[in-house]
Amino acid sequence: MADLPDKRTAFMDWYLAVVDGAQLTDKRYPVKGMNVWTPYGFRARRNLDGVLVREIEATSSQAVEFPALIPSTEFAKEKEHIKGFDAQVYWVTKGGLTDLDVPLVLRPTSETAMYPIFAVWVRSHRDLPLNVYQIVNTFRYETKTTRPFIRVREIHFFEEHTCQANEAHATERVRSNLAAFRRMAAAFALPYLAIRRPEWDKFPGAFYSVALDAPIGEARTLQLGSIHHYRENFSRPYEIRYEAADGTQQYVHQTTFGLSERLLGAIVAVHGDAKGAVFPSAIAPYQVVVIPIPGTEAGEAPLATATEAAERLTRHGLRVHLDGGDDRPGAKYYRWELSGVPLRLEVGRREAESRSLTCVDRLGTKSRVALDRLEHEVPERLHDFDRALAARAQAAFEQSFSVARSIAELAGSTTVRLVAWCGSEECGHAIETGIDGALLGTPEEPLPGSFGAPGPCASCGATEGTRWAVAGRPL
Amino acid sequence: MADLPDKRTAFMDWYLAVVDGAQLTDKRYPVKGMNVWTPYGFRARRNLDGVLVREIEATSSQAVEFPALIPSTEFAKEKEHIKGFDAQVYWVTKGGLTDLDVPLVLRPTSETAMYPIFAVWVRSHRDLPLNVYQIVNTFRYETKTTRPFIRVREIHFFEEHTCQANEAHATERVRSNLAAFRRMAAAFALPYLAIRRPEWDKFPGAFYSVALDAPIGEARTLQLGSIHHYRENFSRPYEIRYEAADGTQQYVHQTTFGLSERLLGAIVAVHGDAKGAVFPSAIAPYQVVVIPIPGTEAGEAPLATATEAAERLTRHGLRVHLDGGDDRPGAKYYRWELSGVPLRLEVGRREAESRSLTCVDRLGTKSRVALDRLEHEVPERLHDFDRALAARAQAAFEQSFSVARSIAELAGSTTVRLVAWCGSEECGHAIETGIDGALLGTPEEPLPGSFGAPGPCASCGATEGTRWAVAGRPL
């Protein structure tokens, strides 16, 4: 039960220790960057996926699933796209004992799998909009250092692909996705910024890309996902056309919305603390752990009461774990704090006799809950915990920005920086050099707090047409 | 709206027409045997998976997910297993622009992915039993003719893998899996036989295999899944050992339980009829379709009432589709019958005025339901429909067997056959030749109906130790 590394000064060591300690994943699988979803980690993922499904389906999107293997001939149709991906895909070249005539790509993302089929699904304006999504694994031959959930080679991935009648409808879908993500992030208590990426950093083949970035301490950011407007960039090579009401043939405008298991990494990174992971109750594999505390005078009463409590809460629809193991209570507290369980109910002799349990939430708030009012009080405690967790994350978020007026001021940044930028690629790269990171782009939604007008470009000093840009060090 | 091919005389044409017509899958994806899960088909799959998850988790099994790619070095560890699979796996040989040092196999099944990790998870008898399952896609380089859901190259797959302390516990897990499958099959209203495969047809590496076979008309059978006892056949090469209570090191005994999207194919094949698919309500993508019937005198009333009905049933937790499109009512009836929706509610002027809807179930039973009692009456109608569907399937099942007393009697079989078998491989193959199919094995659970003692072997005439065996033509 050694202390965790310090989150502030040794972030990545801390992160890896928490992910390991909470048993969210097993990294011992014999392929680098391909990890095992353990029972505990899988539960978190399932809950997280449930939020994504609920929110995207509320915006008239339907689940589908396309094959994992894409013929190289289809993969190569959009030129920018293949350029962006061909150095990082896995190639299937053999089936059984024979070489394949057409090699297959293991999907790194599914544009090139879906769009030949969209071309047959979309015929008329009555087929639009086409909004479909899938939750599948994607594959990237990652050459950088891999990190659980943050950078892996087999990626648990959510991707929505839509076809719209025109550019304005596609722009409207981007907005709808931004609103859906706001609701998803609220369930995860994750503050973030929606940032339009600069031209040189947009998705291969996109007209523009809006990324969803979370500050995760110091100047670090983690890209949680992205929303892209493709205009006709894919519909032309894949010939996705429809007959408009006026009888003319039109190309669709497309959008995509991608999220990944990084969300789980971000939940660990943002909410975690010196004791380990902290899960908001919507995601927590177990929302409540019940711990009986035996004692020489206590007899079987604590276990009986703990069992009753666990069963009642389970029947009430909560995710509950009864830890009736042989470890000392202190060891159990340590383990379930490390694992991020929102509420702990302790049941000793006193609690069993008084039918009043000790309740400690993962942020340390202690209270008592009457066994006979458990089904009412525990959801209330979870609600209070979620609010406190969201407030803590929001406060940290608001502290995570500061303004830099010049390139010189960017050196050694200990927060994400807001800089005035004239919009030129040259000045953008100068800013990136200054912070030893990336110019993430310009906010697509209002910034938290008020920072006034941007003033002159931090690089060239131009005063006309500058905008606030966000600079940081993406993980 | 052409008639479907005849199910009895042209089964596979009928099956393909139903799967296409109901839009359960799209076969136009440009890789043979890799199909697209359409929105409608995906809903059926999601409901089906929900039943599997509910029933397997009720037997203390936990969800996990292991990587899709397996190093060839791990894949080769169990000799029978690799021999059984190496002609039908996909090989990943290149990552990005470079050849991989160790080629990777795209999982055809996950023994060789999981067991190196089980070897580190299992240390002590306190870690047993280890019961985990995953629902993932697997891949087989299938050289036979592919058929949607029945034989595909990317397979939606359920696989449970367990480690038990000894052979008896593993045998008990096989029994628990058989009981779990009985509950799953009840939700699908699918009758089947649990059949212990003959030695020459067991899973590569298994001690024994029990298959779950459904008769699907004539002498045809469809294998829905299988349950295997591995004894120590995998735990020895993968070194999955534990310290027993007495301090000795023991190898675990393992079992697996596999099911696939074939279940969906079987639901179509068994329940479908001259009008198309028929889904039991537990699986139906939509349980109810509501169809407003406009008319010159009806005005907006039918649509308003239909909308009210659909919204109320949706709020009540049912899966409902309101078909407010421009097609004629007859075309809508045809479409949703083809798609297998259990209940149709029709709302014309008369229904709107009387607030009493016409209800027609997919088996043709007509009734009226009061709009004000919709939430009570529709679930009752669904329940009645499910019972009638199960009774129809059970009656067909009981008609699907007949006894053959000799090899000669097997020729031209129009049902699955029961034959007395002495157990020898030679006689087994003689029976297979006789029926132009396969000896599926010996029943692991009692047969439906009573067939008396088996009598002398249909092949060699031996009278001692014969058993009933099942022979048929597996799809």
CSV table of N, CA and C in Angstrom, one decimal, chain B residues 351-468:
chain,number,residue,atom,x,y,z
B,351,GLU,N,-61.2,3.9,-35.7
B,351,GLU,CA,-60.4,3.7,-34.5
B,351,GLU,C,-60.2,5.0,-33.8
B,352,ALA,N,-60.0,6.1,-34.5
B,352,ALA,CA,-59.7,7.4,-33.9
B,352,ALA,C,-61.0,7.8,-33.1
B,353,GLU,N,-62.1,7.7,-33.7
B,353,GLU,CA,-63.3,8.1,-33.1
B,353,GLU,C,-63.7,7.3,-31.9
B,354,SER,N,-63.5,6.0,-32.0
B,354,SER,CA,-63.9,5.1,-30.9
B,354,SER,C,-62.8,4.9,-29.9
B,355,ARG,N,-61.6,5.5,-30.1
B,355,ARG,CA,-60.4,5.3,-29.3
B,355,ARG,C,-60.2,3.8,-29.0
B,356,SER,N,-60.4,3.0,-30.0
B,356,SER,CA,-60.2,1.6,-29.9
B,356,SER,C,-59.4,1.1,-31.1
B,357,LEU,N,-58.2,0.6,-31.0
B,357,LEU,CA,-57.4,0.4,-32.2
B,357,LEU,C,-57.5,-1.1,-32.6
B,358,THR,N,-57.3,-1.3,-33.9
B,358,THR,CA,-57.2,-2.6,-34.5
B,358,THR,C,-55.8,-3.1,-34.3
B,359,CYS,N,-55.7,-4.3,-33.7
B,359,CYS,CA,-54.4,-4.9,-33.4
B,359,CYS,C,-54.3,-6.3,-34.1
B,360,VAL,N,-53.2,-6.4,-34.9
B,360,VAL,CA,-53.0,-7.7,-35.7
B,360,VAL,C,-51.6,-8.2,-35.3
B,361,ASP,N,-51.6,-9.4,-34.8
B,361,ASP,CA,-50.2,-9.9,-34.5
B,361,ASP,C,-49.6,-10.6,-35.7
B,362,ARG,N,-48.3,-10.8,-35.7
B,362,ARG,CA,-47.6,-11.3,-36.9
B,362,ARG,C,-48.0,-12.7,-37.3
B,363,LEU,N,-48.8,-13.4,-36.4
B,363,LEU,CA,-49.3,-14.7,-36.7
B,363,LEU,C,-50.7,-14.6,-37.2
B,364,GLY,N,-51.3,-13.4,-37.3
B,364,GLY,CA,-52.6,-13.2,-37.9
B,364,GLY,C,-53.7,-13.0,-36.9
B,365,THR,N,-53.4,-13.1,-35.6
B,365,THR,CA,-54.5,-13.0,-34.7
B,365,THR,C,-54.9,-11.5,-34.6
B,366,LYS,N,-56.2,-11.3,-34.7
B,366,LYS,CA,-56.8,-9.9,-34.7
B,366,LYS,C,-57.5,-9.6,-33.5
B,367,SER,N,-57.4,-8.4,-32.9
B,367,SER,CA,-58.2,-8.0,-31.8
B,367,SER,C,-58.3,-6.5,-31.7
B,368,ARG,N,-59.0,-6.0,-30.8
B,368,ARG,CA,-59.1,-4.6,-30.6
B,368,ARG,C,-58.5,-4.2,-29.2
B,369,VAL,N,-57.8,-3.1,-29.2
B,369,VAL,CA,-57.3,-2.6,-27.9
B,369,VAL,C,-57.8,-1.2,-27.6
B,370,ALA,N,-58.2,-1.0,-26.4
B,370,ALA,CA,-58.7,0.3,-26.0
B,370,ALA,C,-57.5,1.2,-25.8
B,371,LEU,N,-57.6,2.4,-26.4
B,371,LEU,CA,-56.5,3.4,-26.3
B,371,LEU,C,-56.2,3.7,-24.9
B,372,ASP,N,-57.2,3.7,-24.1
B,372,ASP,CA,-57.0,4.1,-22.7
B,372,ASP,C,-56.4,3.0,-21.8
B,373,ARG,N,-56.4,1.8,-22.4
B,373,ARG,CA,-55.8,0.7,-21.7
B,373,ARG,C,-54.6,0.1,-22.4
B,374,LEU,N,-54.0,0.9,-23.3
B,374,LEU,CA,-53.0,0.5,-24.2
B,374,LEU,C,-51.8,-0.2,-23.4
B,375,GLU,N,-51.3,0.5,-22.3
B,375,GLU,CA,-50.2,0.1,-21.6
B,375,GLU,C,-50.4,-1.3,-21.0
B,376,HIS,N,-51.6,-1.7,-20.7
B,376,HIS,CA,-51.9,-3.0,-20.2
B,376,HIS,C,-52.1,-4.0,-21.3
B,377,GLU,N,-52.9,-3.6,-22.3
B,377,GLU,CA,-53.3,-4.6,-23.3
B,377,GLU,C,-52.2,-5.0,-24.3
B,378,VAL,N,-51.3,-4.0,-24.7
B,378,VAL,CA,-50.3,-4.3,-25.7
B,378,VAL,C,-49.3,-5.3,-25.1
B,379,PRO,N,-48.8,-5.2,-23.9
B,379,PRO,CA,-47.9,-6.2,-23.3
B,379,PRO,C,-48.6,-7.6,-23.2
B,380,GLU,N,-49.9,-7.6,-23.0
B,380,GLU,CA,-50.7,-8.9,-23.0
B,380,GLU,C,-50.7,-9.5,-24.3
B,381,ARG,N,-51.0,-8.7,-25.4
B,381,ARG,CA,-51.0,-9.2,-26.7
B,381,ARG,C,-49.6,-9.7,-27.1
B,382,LEU,N,-48.5,-9.0,-26.7
B,382,LEU,CA,-47.2,-9.5,-27.0
B,382,LEU,C,-46.9,-10.8,-26.3
B,383,HIS,N,-47.4,-11.0,-25.1
B,383,HIS,CA,-47.2,-12.2,-24.4
B,383,HIS,C,-48.0,-13.3,-25.1
B,384,ASP,N,-49.2,-13.1,-25.5
B,384,ASP,CA,-50.0,-14.1,-26.2
B,384,ASP,C,-49.2,-14.5,-27.5
B,385,PHE,N,-48.7,-13.5,-28.2
B,385,PHE,CA,-48.0,-13.7,-29.5
B,385,PHE,C,-46.8,-14.6,-29.2
B,386,ASP,N,-46.0,-14.3,-28.2
B,386,ASP,CA,-44.8,-15.1,-27.9
B,386,ASP,C,-45.2,-16.5,-27.6
B,387,ARG,N,-46.3,-16.7,-26.8
B,387,ARG,CA,-46.7,-18.1,-26.5
B,387,ARG,C,-47.1,-18.8,-27.8
B,388,ALA,N,-47.8,-18.2,-28.6
B,388,ALA,CA,-48.2,-18.8,-29.9
B,388,ALA,C,-47.0,-19.2,-30.8
B,389,LEU,N,-46.1,-18.2,-30.8
B,389,LEU,CA,-44.9,-18.4,-31.6
B,389,LEU,C,-44.1,-19.6,-31.1
B,390,ALA,N,-43.9,-19.6,-29.8
B,390,ALA,CA,-43.2,-20.7,-29.2
B,390,ALA,C,-43.9,-22.1,-29.4
B,391,ALA,N,-45.2,-22.1,-29.3
B,391,ALA,CA,-45.9,-23.3,-29.5
B,391,ALA,C,-45.8,-23.8,-31.0
B,392,ARG,N,-45.8,-22.9,-31.9
B,392,ARG,CA,-45.7,-23.2,-33.3
B,392,ARG,C,-44.3,-23.8,-33.6
B,393,ALA,N,-43.3,-23.2,-33.0
B,393,ALA,CA,-41.9,-23.7,-33.2
B,393,ALA,C,-41.7,-25.0,-32.5
B,394,GLN,N,-42.3,-25.2,-31.3
B,394,GLN,CA,-42.2,-26.5,-30.6
B,394,GLN,C,-42.9,-27.6,-31.4
B,395,ALA,N,-44.0,-27.3,-32.0
B,395,ALA,CA,-44.7,-28.3,-32.7
B,395,ALA,C,-43.9,-28.8,-34.0
B,396,ALA,N,-43.3,-27.8,-34.6
B,396,ALA,CA,-42.5,-28.1,-35.8
B,396,ALA,C,-41.3,-28.9,-35.4
B,397,PHE,N,-40.7,-28.5,-34.2
B,397,PHE,CA,-39.5,-29.2,-33.7
B,397,PHE,C,-39.9,-30.7,-33.4
B,398,GLU,N,-41.0,-31.0,-32.8
B,398,GLU,CA,-41.4,-32.3,-32.5
B,398,GLU,C,-41.6,-33.2,-33.8
B,399,GLN,N,-42.0,-32.5,-34.8
B,399,GLN,CA,-42.2,-33.2,-36.1
B,399,GLN,C,-40.9,-33.3,-36.9
B,400,SER,N,-39.8,-32.8,-36.3
B,400,SER,CA,-38.6,-32.7,-37.2
B,400,SER,C,-37.7,-33.9,-37.0
B,401,PHE,N,-38.1,-34.9,-36.3
B,401,PHE,CA,-37.3,-36.1,-36.1
B,401,PHE,C,-38.0,-37.3,-36.5
B,402,SER,N,-37.3,-38.3,-37.0
B,402,SER,CA,-37.8,-39.6,-37.2
B,402,SER,C,-36.7,-40.7,-37.1
B,403,VAL,N,-37.1,-41.9,-36.8
B,403,VAL,CA,-36.1,-42.9,-36.6
B,403,VAL,C,-35.8,-43.6,-37.9
B,404,ALA,N,-34.5,-43.9,-38.1
B,404,ALA,CA,-34.0,-44.7,-39.2
B,404,ALA,C,-33.4,-46.0,-38.6
B,405,ARG,N,-33.9,-47.1,-39.1
B,405,ARG,CA,-33.4,-48.4,-38.5
B,405,ARG,C,-32.2,-48.9,-39.2
B,406,SER,N,-31.9,-48.4,-40.4
B,406,SER,CA,-30.8,-48.9,-41.2
B,406,SER,C,-30.2,-47.8,-42.0
B,407,ILE,N,-29.0,-48.0,-42.5
B,407,ILE,CA,-28.3,-47.1,-43.4
B,407,ILE,C,-29.2,-46.8,-44.6
B,408,ALA,N,-29.8,-47.9,-45.1
B,408,ALA,CA,-30.7,-47.7,-46.3
B,408,ALA,C,-31.8,-46.7,-46.1
B,409,GLU,N,-32.4,-46.8,-44.9
B,409,GLU,CA,-33.5,-45.9,-44.6
B,409,GLU,C,-33.1,-44.4,-44.5
B,410,LEU,N,-31.8,-44.1,-44.4
B,410,LEU,CA,-31.4,-42.7,-44.3
B,410,LEU,C,-31.5,-42.0,-45.6
B,411,ALA,N,-31.4,-42.7,-46.7
B,411,ALA,CA,-31.4,-42.0,-48.0
B,411,ALA,C,-32.6,-41.2,-48.2
B,412,GLY,N,-32.4,-40.0,-48.7
B,412,GLY,CA,-33.5,-39.1,-49.0
B,412,GLY,C,-34.3,-38.6,-47.7
B,413,SER,N,-33.7,-38.6,-46.6
B,413,SER,CA,-34.3,-38.2,-45.3
B,413,SER,C,-34.9,-36.8,-45.5
B,414,THR,N,-36.2,-36.7,-45.0
B,414,THR,CA,-36.8,-35.4,-45.0
B,414,THR,C,-37.0,-34.9,-43.6
B,415,THR,N,-36.4,-35.5,-42.6
B,415,THR,CA,-36.3,-35.0,-41.3
B,415,THR,C,-34.9,-35.3,-40.8
B,416,VAL,N,-34.6,-34.7,-39.6
B,416,VAL,CA,-33.4,-35.1,-38.9
B,416,VAL,C,-33.7,-36.6,-38.5
B,417,ARG,N,-32.7,-37.4,-38.4
B,417,ARG,CA,-32.9,-38.8,-38.1
B,417,ARG,C,-32.2,-39.2,-36.8
B,418,LEU,N,-32.9,-40.1,-36.1
B,418,LEU,CA,-32.3,-40.8,-34.9
B,418,LEU,C,-31.9,-42.1,-35.4
B,419,VAL,N,-30.7,-42.5,-35.1
B,419,VAL,CA,-30.2,-43.8,-35.5
B,419,VAL,C,-29.5,-44.4,-34.3
B,420,ALA,N,-29.6,-45.7,-34.2
B,420,ALA,CA,-28.9,-46.5,-33.2
B,420,ALA,C,-27.5,-46.6,-33.6
B,421,TRP,N,-26.5,-46.3,-32.7
B,421,TRP,CA,-25.1,-46.3,-33.1
B,421,TRP,C,-24.3,-46.9,-32.0
B,422,CYS,N,-23.4,-47.8,-32.5
B,422,CYS,CA,-22.5,-48.5,-31.6
B,422,CYS,C,-21.4,-47.7,-31.0
B,423,GLY,N,-21.1,-46.5,-31.6
B,423,GLY,CA,-20.1,-45.6,-31.1
B,423,GLY,C,-18.8,-45.7,-31.9
B,424,SER,N,-18.7,-46.6,-32.8
B,424,SER,CA,-17.4,-46.7,-33.5
B,424,SER,C,-17.3,-45.6,-34.6
B,425,GLU,N,-16.1,-45.1,-34.9
B,425,GLU,CA,-16.0,-44.1,-35.9
B,425,GLU,C,-16.3,-44.6,-37.3
B,426,GLU,N,-16.0,-45.9,-37.5
B,426,GLU,CA,-16.3,-46.5,-38.8
B,426,GLU,C,-17.8,-46.5,-39.1
B,427,CYS,N,-18.6,-46.9,-38.1
B,427,CYS,CA,-20.1,-46.9,-38.3
B,427,CYS,C,-20.6,-45.5,-38.4
B,428,GLY,N,-20.0,-44.6,-37.6
B,428,GLY,CA,-20.3,-43.1,-37.7
B,428,GLY,C,-20.2,-42.6,-39.1
B,429,HIS,N,-19.1,-42.9,-39.7
B,429,HIS,CA,-18.9,-42.4,-41.1
B,429,HIS,C,-19.9,-43.1,-42.1
B,430,ALA,N,-20.2,-44.4,-41.8
B,430,ALA,CA,-21.2,-45.0,-42.7
B,430,ALA,C,-22.5,-44.4,-42.6
B,431,ILE,N,-22.9,-44.0,-41.4
B,431,ILE,CA,-24.2,-43.3,-41.2
B,431,ILE,C,-24.1,-41.9,-41.9
B,432,GLU,N,-23.0,-41.2,-41.9
B,432,GLU,CA,-22.8,-39.9,-42.5
B,432,GLU,C,-23.0,-40.1,-44.0
B,433,THR,N,-22.4,-41.1,-44.6
B,433,THR,CA,-22.6,-41.4,-46.0
B,433,THR,C,-24.0,-41.7,-46.4
B,434,GLY,N,-24.7,-42.4,-45.5
B,434,GLY,CA,-26.1,-42.8,-45.7
B,434,GLY,C,-27.0,-41.6,-45.8
B,435,ILE,N,-26.8,-40.6,-44.9
B,435,ILE,CA,-27.7,-39.4,-45.0
B,435,ILE,C,-27.2,-38.3,-45.8
B,436,ASP,N,-25.9,-38.5,-46.3
B,436,ASP,CA,-25.3,-37.4,-47.1
B,436,ASP,C,-25.2,-36.2,-46.2
B,437,GLY,N,-24.8,-36.4,-45.0
B,437,GLY,CA,-24.7,-35.3,-44.1
B,437,GLY,C,-23.7,-35.6,-43.0
B,438,ALA,N,-24.1,-35.4,-41.7
B,438,ALA,CA,-23.2,-35.7,-40.6
B,438,ALA,C,-23.8,-36.4,-39.5
B,439,LEU,N,-23.0,-37.2,-38.8
B,439,LEU,CA,-23.5,-37.8,-37.5
B,439,LEU,C,-23.2,-36.7,-36.5
B,440,LEU,N,-24.2,-36.0,-36.0
B,440,LEU,CA,-24.0,-34.9,-35.1
B,440,LEU,C,-23.5,-35.3,-33.7
B,441,GLY,N,-23.9,-36.5,-33.3
B,441,GLY,CA,-23.4,-37.0,-32.0
B,441,GLY,C,-24.6,-37.6,-31.2
B,442,THR,N,-24.3,-37.7,-29.9
B,442,THR,CA,-25.3,-38.3,-29.0
B,442,THR,C,-25.9,-37.2,-28.1
B,443,PRO,N,-27.2,-37.3,-27.9
B,443,PRO,CA,-27.9,-36.3,-27.1
B,443,PRO,C,-27.3,-36.2,-25.7
B,444,GLU,N,-27.1,-35.0,-25.3
B,444,GLU,CA,-26.5,-34.7,-23.9
B,444,GLU,C,-27.7,-34.5,-22.9
B,445,GLU,N,-28.9,-34.2,-23.5
B,445,GLU,CA,-30.1,-34.0,-22.7
B,445,GLU,C,-31.2,-34.9,-23.3
B,446,PRO,N,-32.2,-35.2,-22.5
B,446,PRO,CA,-33.3,-36.1,-23.1
B,446,PRO,C,-33.8,-35.6,-24.4
B,447,LEU,N,-34.2,-36.5,-25.3
B,447,LEU,CA,-34.8,-36.1,-26.6
B,447,LEU,C,-36.2,-35.7,-26.4
B,448,PRO,N,-36.8,-34.9,-27.3
B,448,PRO,CA,-38.2,-34.6,-27.2
B,448,PRO,C,-39.0,-35.8,-27.7
B,449,GLY,N,-40.0,-36.2,-26.9
B,449,GLY,CA,-40.8,-37.4,-27.2
B,449,GLY,C,-40.1,-38.6,-26.7
B,450,SER,N,-40.7,-39.7,-26.9
B,450,SER,CA,-40.0,-41.0,-26.4
B,450,SER,C,-39.8,-41.9,-27.6
B,451,PHE,N,-38.6,-42.4,-27.7
B,451,PHE,CA,-38.3,-43.2,-28.9
B,451,PHE,C,-37.8,-44.6,-28.5
B,452,GLY,N,-38.0,-44.9,-27.2
B,452,GLY,CA,-37.7,-46.3,-26.7
B,452,GLY,C,-36.2,-46.5,-26.7
B,453,ALA,N,-35.8,-47.8,-26.6
B,453,ALA,CA,-34.4,-48.2,-26.6
B,453,ALA,C,-33.9,-48.1,-28.1
B,454,PRO,N,-32.6,-47.9,-28.3
B,454,PRO,CA,-32.1,-47.7,-29.6
B,454,PRO,C,-32.1,-48.9,-30.5
B,455,GLY,N,-31.9,-50.1,-29.9
B,455,GLY,CA,-31.8,-51.3,-30.7
B,455,GLY,C,-30.5,-51.4,-31.3
B,456,PRO,N,-30.3,-52.3,-32.3
B,456,PRO,CA,-29.0,-52.6,-32.9
B,456,PRO,C,-28.5,-51.5,-33.8
B,457,CYS,N,-27.1,-51.4,-33.8
B,457,CYS,CA,-26.5,-50.3,-34.6
B,457,CYS,C,-27.0,-50.3,-36.0
B,458,ALA,N,-27.4,-49.2,-36.5
B,458,ALA,CA,-27.9,-49.1,-37.9
B,458,ALA,C,-26.9,-49.5,-38.9
B,459,SER,N,-25.6,-49.4,-38.6
B,459,SER,CA,-24.6,-49.8,-39.5
B,459,SER,C,-24.1,-51.2,-39.4
B,460,CYS,N,-23.5,-51.6,-38.2
B,460,CYS,CA,-22.9,-52.9,-38.1
B,460,CYS,C,-23.9,-53.9,-37.4
B,461,GLY,N,-25.0,-53.5,-36.9
B,461,GLY,CA,-25.9,-54.4,-36.3
B,461,GLY,C,-25.6,-54.9,-34.9
B,462,ALA,N,-24.5,-54.3,-34.3
B,462,ALA,CA,-24.1,-54.7,-32.9
B,462,ALA,C,-25.3,-54.3,-32.0
B,463,THR,N,-25.5,-55.2,-31.0
B,463,THR,CA,-26.6,-54.9,-30.1
B,463,THR,C,-26.2,-54.4,-28.8
B,464,GLU,N,-25.0,-54.6,-28.4
B,464,GLU,CA,-24.5,-54.1,-27.1
B,464,GLU,C,-24.1,-52.7,-27.1
B,465,GLY,N,-24.5,-51.9,-26.1
B,465,GLY,CA,-24.0,-50.6,-25.8
B,465,GLY,C,-24.3,-49.6,-26.9
B,466,THR,N,-25.3,-49.8,-27.7
B,466,THR,CA,-25.7,-48.8,-28.7
B,466,THR,C,-26.4,-47.6,-28.0
B,467,ARG,N,-26.4,-46.5,-28.7
B,467,ARG,CA,-27.1,-45.3,-28.2
B,467,ARG,C,-27.8,-44.6,-29.3
B,468,TRP,N,-28.8,-43.8,-29.0
B,468,TRP,CA,-29.4,-43.0,-30.1
B,468,TRP,C,-28.3,-41.9,-30.5
